């Protein structure tokens, strides 16, 4: 399935290629190569594990941006049934960078809010590369308030390099739209589960990211700005993005250590792009579990716990 | 020698370096370039008496301006920034903190006070742009949160004077999450029926605008203040064109519907009193 190959994936792909060749040869020549093939397969697993373990933060960023990485639509296709997309913020227009809708996940009725980047060039333009305008945040707010009205949990899938920094976005109050969502989400009286499925940058991600749980897929990142943005401001050189990624400590493991993320969702070996179905299954299992856990809390307890969790975040001396 | 001289300040020109407050007997207005007498400027609340340009002023100026004399209780002064990520780019974050603390005499980019404004008991939080660009890290978020809690518990109106470049990159996602924390606290304040007045001063941008600054029951700004989410350089790169004059200025936001009003500095106290006297009946 994978078409694009990252540098650190190359040895793995070479080995896979070799195994495939041997398998073909084996069937064509009727020479039994099974022992050799098995050996190579073991070597492959070992290599994949080792590569995964030693990934730098920047390499995680690269995986999170992998051209073949599953996006929101890919997950929705696999984990949601009875999906009905709901369009428009009722104020200005429909933003395609954020999809919202009704669905079932397993036997749970939910509202889904999801950032979508698009895959082909045409789709990318349609979805504005996953960079929402204010109307996207307002659409998300509208559907989340609908979730509250009908007592449905909200599933928020985060995948963005940030809110769109455009002229019209400012005119229509990008800052106000995000700020309003933070406030509304902090006290929404239904469970909210946020999952970073790719990239999570700045207020653009947080604008649909306040909830009872923050889950991160294994090869994702979440921080205050993109590594390039940080590099161009603090190093005065966007090429220092790898250093910036290290300095900002933006990996899923980092956020778990900071007690900002609650859980890491494991991806198939090599990354979610290697097996969409397995990645989606992994996500579905965790979502189902978490929805059930949150369903037993009463509304006051839910909101109070959410706000208390937010209140604890940060490090200071006193 | 060029044929044409550019007179209008164009955003194609690099953003001028940080406009620190200048010392000396005379000062040139950054806007009209007239030479102003410092003492006279001070008497006029650091507003150019020739063109009404509002100079950036230190946090303490707003404390003096808004709170009644002899009744200013500093709160949460023992909260100090840490360096949770051991962050180092061109400079070490810990060194930047030390430098900023020496320069401003503050622990971080916000100060909280309890006091009275025109006789009304209030909680006031004031940001200081000269402390690492007024950026919001853990301490700023925490102090805004505590100020909001204090306002709710004591049932006093909350006034926040913002001046910020946005979230502080050197504390990574801790900084980002302060946006959610402050917004959540304001939600609680609102539910308790306590008014919050947000005063945006030059400049208020990024994560501060996209959290507590935009959430006032009344959003007000000083004339000419730069207020926005994305930086102008980034927007210009994105759209590949020049930005219109006055873009992201207070007057622009008023017209677009994101500010309730623009108030000249010398009228702030009076206007806040008028508003609070209608929204709030002291217990």
XYZ file of C-alpha atoms in Angstrom:
601
model
C 0.000 0.000 0.000
C 2.751 2.424 0.948
C 4.089 4.495 -1.885
C 6.241 7.099 -0.171
C 9.236 5.873 1.793
C 10.997 7.878 4.474
C 14.757 7.634 4.834
C 14.679 5.574 7.988
C 12.126 3.231 6.430
C 14.416 2.349 3.516
C 16.351 -0.560 5.111
C 13.029 -2.107 6.124
C 11.621 -1.773 2.637
C 14.797 -3.232 1.137
C 14.533 -6.238 3.379
C 10.857 -6.709 2.584
C 11.643 -6.516 -1.085
C 14.307 -9.193 -0.673
C 11.886 -11.491 1.127
C 9.315 -11.054 -1.615
C 11.903 -11.881 -4.270
C 12.982 -14.995 -2.427
C 9.412 -16.121 -2.061
C 8.824 -15.714 -5.772
C 12.054 -17.474 -6.558
C 11.169 -20.238 -4.195
C 7.903 -20.973 -5.940
C 9.367 -20.638 -9.416
C 12.426 -22.843 -8.943
C 10.856 -25.263 -6.502
C 13.923 -24.901 -4.317
C 12.833 -24.813 -0.702
C 14.048 -21.522 0.733
C 11.739 -21.544 3.734
C 14.504 -21.558 6.363
C 16.249 -18.592 4.738
C 12.980 -16.729 4.330
C 12.017 -17.347 7.942
C 15.388 -16.076 9.052
C 14.978 -12.925 7.009
C 11.490 -12.397 8.386
C 12.835 -12.611 11.916
C 15.512 -10.138 10.962
C 12.835 -7.866 9.520
C 10.757 -7.889 12.694
C 13.846 -7.185 14.740
C 14.838 -4.322 12.459
C 11.352 -2.836 12.539
C 11.238 -2.972 16.322
C 14.685 -1.462 16.610
C 13.848 1.325 14.164
C 10.643 2.096 15.997
C 12.369 2.196 19.357
C 15.130 4.520 18.185
C 13.005 7.035 16.314
C 13.973 10.614 17.056
C 11.265 13.139 17.778
C 11.711 14.595 14.326
C 11.250 11.156 12.763
C 7.984 10.835 14.681
C 6.961 14.141 13.146
C 7.823 12.728 9.726
C 5.691 9.661 10.426
C 2.831 11.861 11.604
C 3.058 13.632 8.224
C 3.676 10.513 6.173
C 1.969 10.977 2.790
C 0.239 7.620 3.240
C -0.746 8.123 6.854
C -4.437 7.459 7.524
C -6.474 10.624 7.967
C -9.772 11.216 9.746
C -11.827 9.972 6.792
C -9.873 6.724 6.711
C -10.611 6.121 10.374
C -14.251 7.176 10.097
C -14.684 4.778 7.159
C -13.369 1.944 9.314
C -14.696 2.580 12.806
C -17.964 4.442 12.277
C -21.282 3.113 11.046
C -24.375 5.139 10.126
C -22.092 8.117 9.488
C -24.031 11.233 8.593
C -21.902 14.253 7.929
C -23.385 17.532 9.129
C -22.308 20.645 7.306
C -22.013 24.318 8.060
C -21.719 26.672 11.002
C -25.112 28.348 10.357
C -23.300 31.681 10.274
C -21.040 31.929 7.292
C -20.302 28.694 5.416
C -19.146 25.115 5.585
C -15.474 24.664 6.425
C -13.981 21.528 4.895
C -10.959 21.356 7.158
C -13.204 20.139 9.972
C -15.750 17.391 9.383
C -18.570 16.910 11.835
C -21.278 14.316 11.992
C -23.323 11.647 13.700
C -22.216 8.041 13.881
C -22.105 4.788 15.778
C -18.845 3.372 17.073
C -19.580 -0.183 18.048
C -22.851 0.070 19.950
C -22.209 3.664 21.036
C -23.965 6.629 19.498
C -21.520 9.524 19.095
C -20.852 12.895 17.531
C -17.576 13.058 15.641
C -15.575 16.245 15.088
C -12.515 15.676 12.925
C -9.808 17.613 11.155
C -9.192 16.338 7.645
C -6.134 17.189 5.566
C -7.065 15.466 2.304
C -4.801 13.172 0.323
C -4.735 14.017 -3.391
C -3.847 17.552 -4.392
C -7.478 18.220 -5.202
C -8.616 16.910 -1.827
C -5.910 18.833 -0.020
C -7.121 22.062 -1.560
C -10.728 21.165 -0.778
C -9.865 20.499 2.874
C -7.466 23.454 3.009
C -4.683 21.071 4.116
C -6.501 20.533 7.390
C -6.125 24.158 8.447
C -9.502 25.347 9.717
C -11.003 28.802 9.372
C -13.158 30.284 12.147
C -16.298 28.753 10.601
C -14.745 25.318 11.106
C -14.419 25.898 14.840
C -17.921 27.343 14.940
C -19.309 24.335 13.095
C -17.550 22.092 15.622
C -19.054 24.135 18.446
C -22.516 23.846 16.968
C -22.341 20.088 16.642
C -20.797 19.670 20.105
C -23.672 21.640 21.583
C -25.974 19.341 19.673
C -24.168 16.402 21.282
C -24.856 17.961 24.666
C -28.517 18.400 23.825
C -28.920 14.747 22.881
C -26.535 13.370 25.539
C -24.028 11.973 23.071
C -20.300 11.676 23.707
C -18.014 13.684 21.415
C -15.077 12.084 19.622
C -12.595 14.663 18.377
C -9.917 13.614 15.888
C -7.032 16.077 15.747
C -4.782 16.390 12.711
C -3.621 19.881 11.828
C -0.541 22.039 11.469
C -2.564 24.914 12.855
C -5.522 27.168 12.270
C -5.376 28.846 8.861
C -3.325 32.048 9.068
C -5.236 33.943 6.421
C -6.537 37.454 6.094
C -10.213 36.473 6.069
C -9.653 34.090 8.977
C -8.515 37.065 11.045
C -11.413 39.189 9.814
C -13.873 36.545 10.921
C -12.233 36.158 14.315
C -9.999 33.106 14.311
C -8.908 33.913 17.851
C -12.451 34.391 19.115
C -13.637 31.167 17.484
C -10.880 29.134 19.124
C -11.240 30.857 22.495
C -15.003 30.283 22.494
C -14.518 26.588 21.765
C -12.064 26.219 24.647
C -14.618 27.683 27.014
C -17.600 25.741 25.640
C -15.695 22.446 25.570
C -14.404 22.914 29.114
C -17.957 22.796 30.442
C -19.817 20.676 27.899
C -21.965 18.266 29.892
C -21.152 15.166 27.848
C -17.916 13.162 27.600
C -15.321 14.466 25.134
C -12.538 12.189 23.951
C -9.793 13.836 21.921
C -7.382 11.819 19.830
C -4.340 13.162 18.041
C -4.192 10.975 14.935
C -1.435 12.879 13.137
C -0.287 16.391 13.894
C -1.434 18.654 16.679
C -0.150 22.194 16.418
C -1.092 25.170 18.511
C -4.494 26.673 19.184
C -5.587 25.253 15.857
C -5.504 21.774 17.354
C -6.606 22.788 20.830
C -9.669 24.493 19.329
C -11.260 21.035 19.113
C -8.976 19.528 21.766
C -10.364 20.199 25.227
C -11.854 17.118 26.813
C -11.949 14.382 29.396
C -9.316 12.307 27.667
C -6.414 13.202 25.427
C -5.269 10.127 23.557
C -2.362 10.123 21.169
C -1.632 7.635 18.425
C 1.905 6.371 18.810
C 3.479 8.299 15.932
C 1.946 11.699 16.445
C 3.022 14.971 17.956
C 1.336 17.796 19.798
C 2.797 21.133 20.766
C 2.425 24.854 20.834
C 3.742 25.378 17.280
C 5.195 23.339 14.406
C 8.892 22.492 14.685
C 9.477 24.701 11.634
C 7.646 27.595 13.252
C 9.601 27.246 16.459
C 12.878 26.968 14.535
C 12.230 30.052 12.445
C 11.417 32.122 15.526
C 13.821 30.831 18.168
C 16.694 29.688 15.923
C 15.947 32.227 13.194
C 16.285 29.326 10.754
C 13.433 26.981 9.766
C 16.010 24.334 8.868
C 16.692 23.783 12.553
C 13.348 21.984 12.746
C 14.923 18.747 13.996
C 16.544 20.536 16.925
C 13.313 22.402 17.602
C 11.360 19.130 17.626
C 13.786 17.744 20.208
C 13.706 20.896 22.341
C 9.908 21.181 22.392
C 9.441 17.581 23.556
C 6.416 17.027 21.403
C 6.117 13.238 21.047
C 3.261 11.141 22.397
C 5.555 9.728 25.065
C 6.614 13.264 26.080
C 3.000 14.352 26.501
C 2.241 11.244 28.500
C 5.216 12.046 30.750
C 3.962 15.622 31.161
C 0.577 14.201 32.204
C -1.102 16.090 29.381
C -1.888 12.972 27.340
C -3.681 10.130 29.123
C -2.840 7.235 26.878
C -0.857 6.229 23.808
C -2.678 4.181 21.195
C -0.346 1.652 19.647
C 0.033 1.583 15.912
C 0.958 -1.353 13.720
C 4.701 -1.881 13.584
C 6.273 0.695 11.285
C 3.371 3.126 11.667
C -0.346 3.471 10.977
C 0.289 3.890 7.240
C 1.498 0.284 7.022
C -1.881 -1.120 7.960
C -4.958 1.136 8.046
C -7.247 -1.598 9.316
C -5.013 -2.517 12.235
C -4.546 1.155 13.161
C -8.290 1.745 13.025
C -8.981 -1.359 15.113
C -6.498 -0.188 17.713
C -8.220 3.215 17.841
C -11.694 1.689 17.980
C -10.845 -0.579 20.922
C -9.499 2.286 23.008
C -12.355 4.624 22.078
C -14.969 2.046 23.018
C -13.279 1.444 26.377
C -12.991 5.114 27.185
C -16.557 5.953 26.161
C -17.767 3.254 28.546
C -15.594 4.499 31.408
C -16.831 8.066 31.006
C -20.463 7.083 30.568
C -20.801 6.140 34.238
C -19.829 9.599 35.545
C -22.606 12.037 36.288
C -22.485 15.335 34.450
C -21.225 17.485 37.325
C -18.501 15.025 38.184
C -17.504 14.817 34.534
C -17.144 18.577 34.102
C -15.454 19.115 37.470
C -12.914 16.377 36.799
C -12.211 17.845 33.369
C -11.591 21.321 34.739
C -9.500 19.994 37.614
C -7.321 18.108 35.178
C -6.778 21.269 33.132
C -6.022 23.226 36.310
C -3.151 20.941 37.233
C -1.314 21.305 33.918
C 1.857 23.356 34.074
C 5.111 23.512 36.010
C 6.041 26.349 38.342
C 7.869 26.937 41.595
C 6.270 28.189 44.722
C 19.429 58.344 -4.166
C 16.045 56.847 -4.938
C 13.380 58.643 -6.903
C 10.618 57.713 -4.577
C 10.586 57.803 -0.858
C 8.311 55.469 1.013
C 6.400 57.462 3.570
C 3.709 55.037 4.621
C 4.928 52.380 6.974
C 4.407 49.253 4.974
C 4.367 45.763 6.412
C 6.801 44.763 3.661
C 9.295 46.478 5.904
C 10.522 44.174 8.609
C 8.640 44.459 11.832
C 10.550 46.893 13.927
C 12.407 45.474 16.817
C 10.813 45.449 20.198
C 9.690 48.888 21.066
C 11.122 49.253 24.500
C 10.292 52.305 26.501
C 12.923 54.922 25.893
C 14.588 56.954 28.597
C 15.606 60.589 28.320
C 14.257 64.085 28.561
C 12.861 64.101 25.042
C 11.315 61.354 23.022
C 10.268 60.984 19.415
C 6.734 59.782 18.825
C 6.852 56.478 17.012
C 3.827 57.434 14.998
C 3.971 61.131 14.104
C 7.749 61.478 14.660
C 7.246 64.694 16.584
C 9.628 65.390 19.425
C 7.828 65.121 22.716
C 8.767 66.277 26.188
C 8.971 63.203 28.429
C 7.409 64.813 31.471
C 4.487 66.077 29.430
C 4.103 62.659 27.813
C 4.008 61.055 31.240
C 1.380 63.458 32.436
C -0.626 62.412 29.372
C -0.485 58.708 30.309
C 2.182 58.013 27.682
C -0.172 59.035 24.928
C 1.312 61.340 22.298
C -0.241 64.744 22.883
C 0.209 65.591 19.209
C -1.288 62.530 17.473
C -2.927 60.433 20.216
C -0.523 57.521 19.621
C -0.613 55.169 22.610
C 2.913 54.233 23.630
C 3.482 50.814 25.114
C 3.771 51.167 28.844
C 4.909 48.825 31.605
C 2.416 46.721 33.530
C 2.650 48.945 36.600
C 1.252 51.871 34.659
C -2.070 50.068 34.333
C -2.041 49.238 38.013
C -1.621 52.944 38.787
C -4.172 53.854 36.167
C -6.923 51.453 37.159
C -6.628 50.841 40.877
C -7.360 53.397 43.571
C -4.301 54.578 45.442
C -3.225 53.010 48.731
C -5.245 49.919 48.099
C -3.298 47.546 45.907
C -2.654 44.132 47.322
C -0.303 42.051 45.161
C -1.379 38.392 45.057
C 0.399 35.117 44.270
C 3.790 36.826 44.184
C 5.572 33.632 45.223
C 4.755 31.782 41.985
C 7.888 31.564 39.839
C 8.614 30.044 36.442
C 10.516 26.774 36.102
C 12.185 25.310 33.036
C 10.308 22.021 32.699
C 11.683 21.110 29.272
C 15.266 22.255 30.019
C 14.729 24.253 26.861
C 17.591 25.603 24.835
C 17.513 27.134 21.377
C 19.914 29.952 20.536
C 19.644 30.918 24.184
C 18.927 28.872 27.264
C 15.406 29.470 28.505
C 16.628 29.580 32.099
C 19.000 32.428 31.149
C 16.216 34.261 29.353
C 14.109 33.999 32.479
C 16.871 35.389 34.681
C 17.496 38.258 32.276
C 13.807 39.109 32.048
C 13.388 38.940 35.809
C 16.298 41.339 36.317
C 15.011 43.691 33.622
C 11.424 43.852 34.866
C 11.726 43.051 38.545
C 8.874 40.555 38.098
C 8.799 36.777 38.339
C 6.987 36.391 35.061
C 4.838 38.209 32.515
C 1.754 38.799 34.654
C 0.937 40.414 37.986
C -2.231 40.021 40.003
C -3.702 42.547 42.415
C -6.719 42.888 44.611
C -7.942 46.400 45.115
C -10.614 48.904 44.273
C -11.268 50.662 41.015
C -13.269 53.856 41.510
C -14.447 52.323 44.767
C -15.555 48.986 43.278
C -13.648 45.994 44.669
C -11.903 44.205 41.771
C -9.296 41.611 40.909
C -6.825 42.931 38.355
C -4.311 40.937 36.303
C -1.872 42.880 34.168
C 0.484 41.423 31.590
C 3.949 42.771 30.923
C 5.067 42.693 27.297
C 8.662 43.422 28.261
C 8.907 40.022 29.962
C 9.778 37.648 27.066
C 7.198 39.335 24.869
C 4.459 38.868 27.432
C 4.379 35.223 26.447
C 2.148 32.774 28.277
C 3.844 29.831 29.913
C 2.791 27.864 32.983
C 3.066 30.829 35.366
C 1.006 33.238 33.282
C -1.669 30.591 32.789
C -1.654 29.662 36.445
C -1.853 33.267 37.640
C -4.690 34.117 35.277
C -6.440 30.979 36.531
C -5.879 31.943 40.166
C -6.961 35.525 39.575
C -10.147 34.173 38.006
C -10.745 31.828 40.942
C -10.110 34.672 43.366
C -12.626 36.852 41.541
C -15.192 34.056 41.685
C -14.597 33.245 45.338
C -14.672 36.872 46.474
C -17.376 37.790 43.950
C -15.319 40.686 42.640
C -15.273 41.659 38.949
C -12.178 40.558 37.048
C -10.160 42.882 34.841
C -7.349 41.463 32.715
C -5.023 43.785 30.828
C -3.438 41.736 28.030
C -0.187 42.396 26.205
C 1.348 39.336 24.677
C 3.044 37.752 21.718
C 1.203 34.507 22.470
C 2.017 31.172 24.032
C 5.593 30.669 25.258
C 7.344 28.198 22.991
C 9.994 27.374 25.583
C 7.473 25.505 27.683
C 6.041 23.581 24.734
C 2.656 21.993 25.239
C 2.499 23.155 28.845
C 2.082 26.664 27.410
C -0.528 25.551 24.924
C -2.628 23.960 27.649
C -2.731 27.215 29.611
C -5.125 28.451 26.941
C -7.588 25.720 27.892
C -6.989 26.228 31.604
C -7.688 29.966 31.553
C -10.754 29.551 29.316
C -12.159 26.873 31.628
C -11.741 29.123 34.658
C -13.474 31.979 32.872
C -16.325 29.622 32.103
C -16.742 29.039 35.832
C -16.536 32.756 36.544
C -19.222 33.422 33.974
C -21.479 30.730 35.458
C -21.094 32.449 38.831
C -22.354 35.672 37.262
C -19.223 37.703 37.897
C -18.273 40.119 35.113
C -14.944 39.941 33.341
C -13.569 42.903 31.446
C -10.831 42.142 28.952
C -8.644 45.075 28.019
C -6.363 44.401 25.062
C -3.327 46.595 24.699
C -0.647 46.782 22.041
C 0.077 43.986 21.129
C -2.242 41.108 22.030
C -1.720 38.148 19.724
C -1.568 34.379 19.388
C -2.611 32.070 22.177
C -3.513 34.866 24.564
C -5.978 36.380 22.091
C -7.271 32.888 21.301
C -8.029 32.237 24.947
C -8.775 34.626 27.795
C -8.347 37.940 25.955
C -11.273 37.302 23.574
C -13.579 35.939 26.266
C -14.503 39.118 28.097
C -18.107 39.910 28.876
C -16.855 43.202 27.577
C -13.883 43.200 25.191
C -12.179 46.563 25.040
C -8.934 47.808 23.565
C -6.758 50.861 23.477
C -6.679 52.824 20.219
C -4.352 51.395 17.606
C -3.555 48.223 19.552
C -2.455 45.279 17.412
C -4.789 42.385 18.130
C -4.914 39.100 16.267
C -4.259 35.415 16.152
C -1.650 34.824 13.465
C 1.398 37.049 13.071
C 1.394 39.515 10.201
C 4.531 38.062 8.631
C 2.957 34.604 8.529
C -0.289 35.886 7.042
C 1.608 37.843 4.417
C 3.564 34.728 3.451
C 0.386 32.660 3.317
C -1.596 34.944 1.081
C 1.401 36.239 -0.864
C 0.215 39.816 -0.725
C 0.468 42.936 1.352
C -1.928 43.396 4.206
C -4.336 46.311 4.147
C -3.477 49.295 6.269
C -4.907 49.073 9.744
C -5.264 45.282 9.522
C -5.476 43.660 12.974
C -5.622 47.031 14.682
C -8.196 47.720 17.383
C -10.305 49.824 14.998
C -10.350 46.923 12.511
C -11.524 44.503 15.200
C -14.203 46.902 16.334
C -15.506 47.132 12.788
C -15.422 43.343 12.338
C -17.365 42.866 15.533
C -14.832 41.418 17.944
C -14.494 44.366 20.288
C -17.230 46.084 22.202
C -15.412 49.372 22.364
C -12.142 51.227 22.055
C -11.210 53.401 24.991
C -8.407 55.973 25.120
C -6.022 55.318 27.984
C -6.954 58.332 30.051
C -10.638 57.361 29.991
C -10.151 53.704 30.907
C -10.852 53.945 34.590
C -13.977 56.005 34.136
C -15.337 53.734 31.392
C -14.644 50.562 33.370
C -16.423 52.092 36.323
C -19.459 52.923 34.210
C -19.630 49.397 32.840
C -19.102 47.649 36.157
C -21.614 49.855 37.899
C -24.242 48.452 35.539
C -23.112 44.831 35.301
C -22.217 44.324 38.901
C -23.776 45.002 42.254
C -21.133 44.515 44.958
C -22.121 42.004 47.638
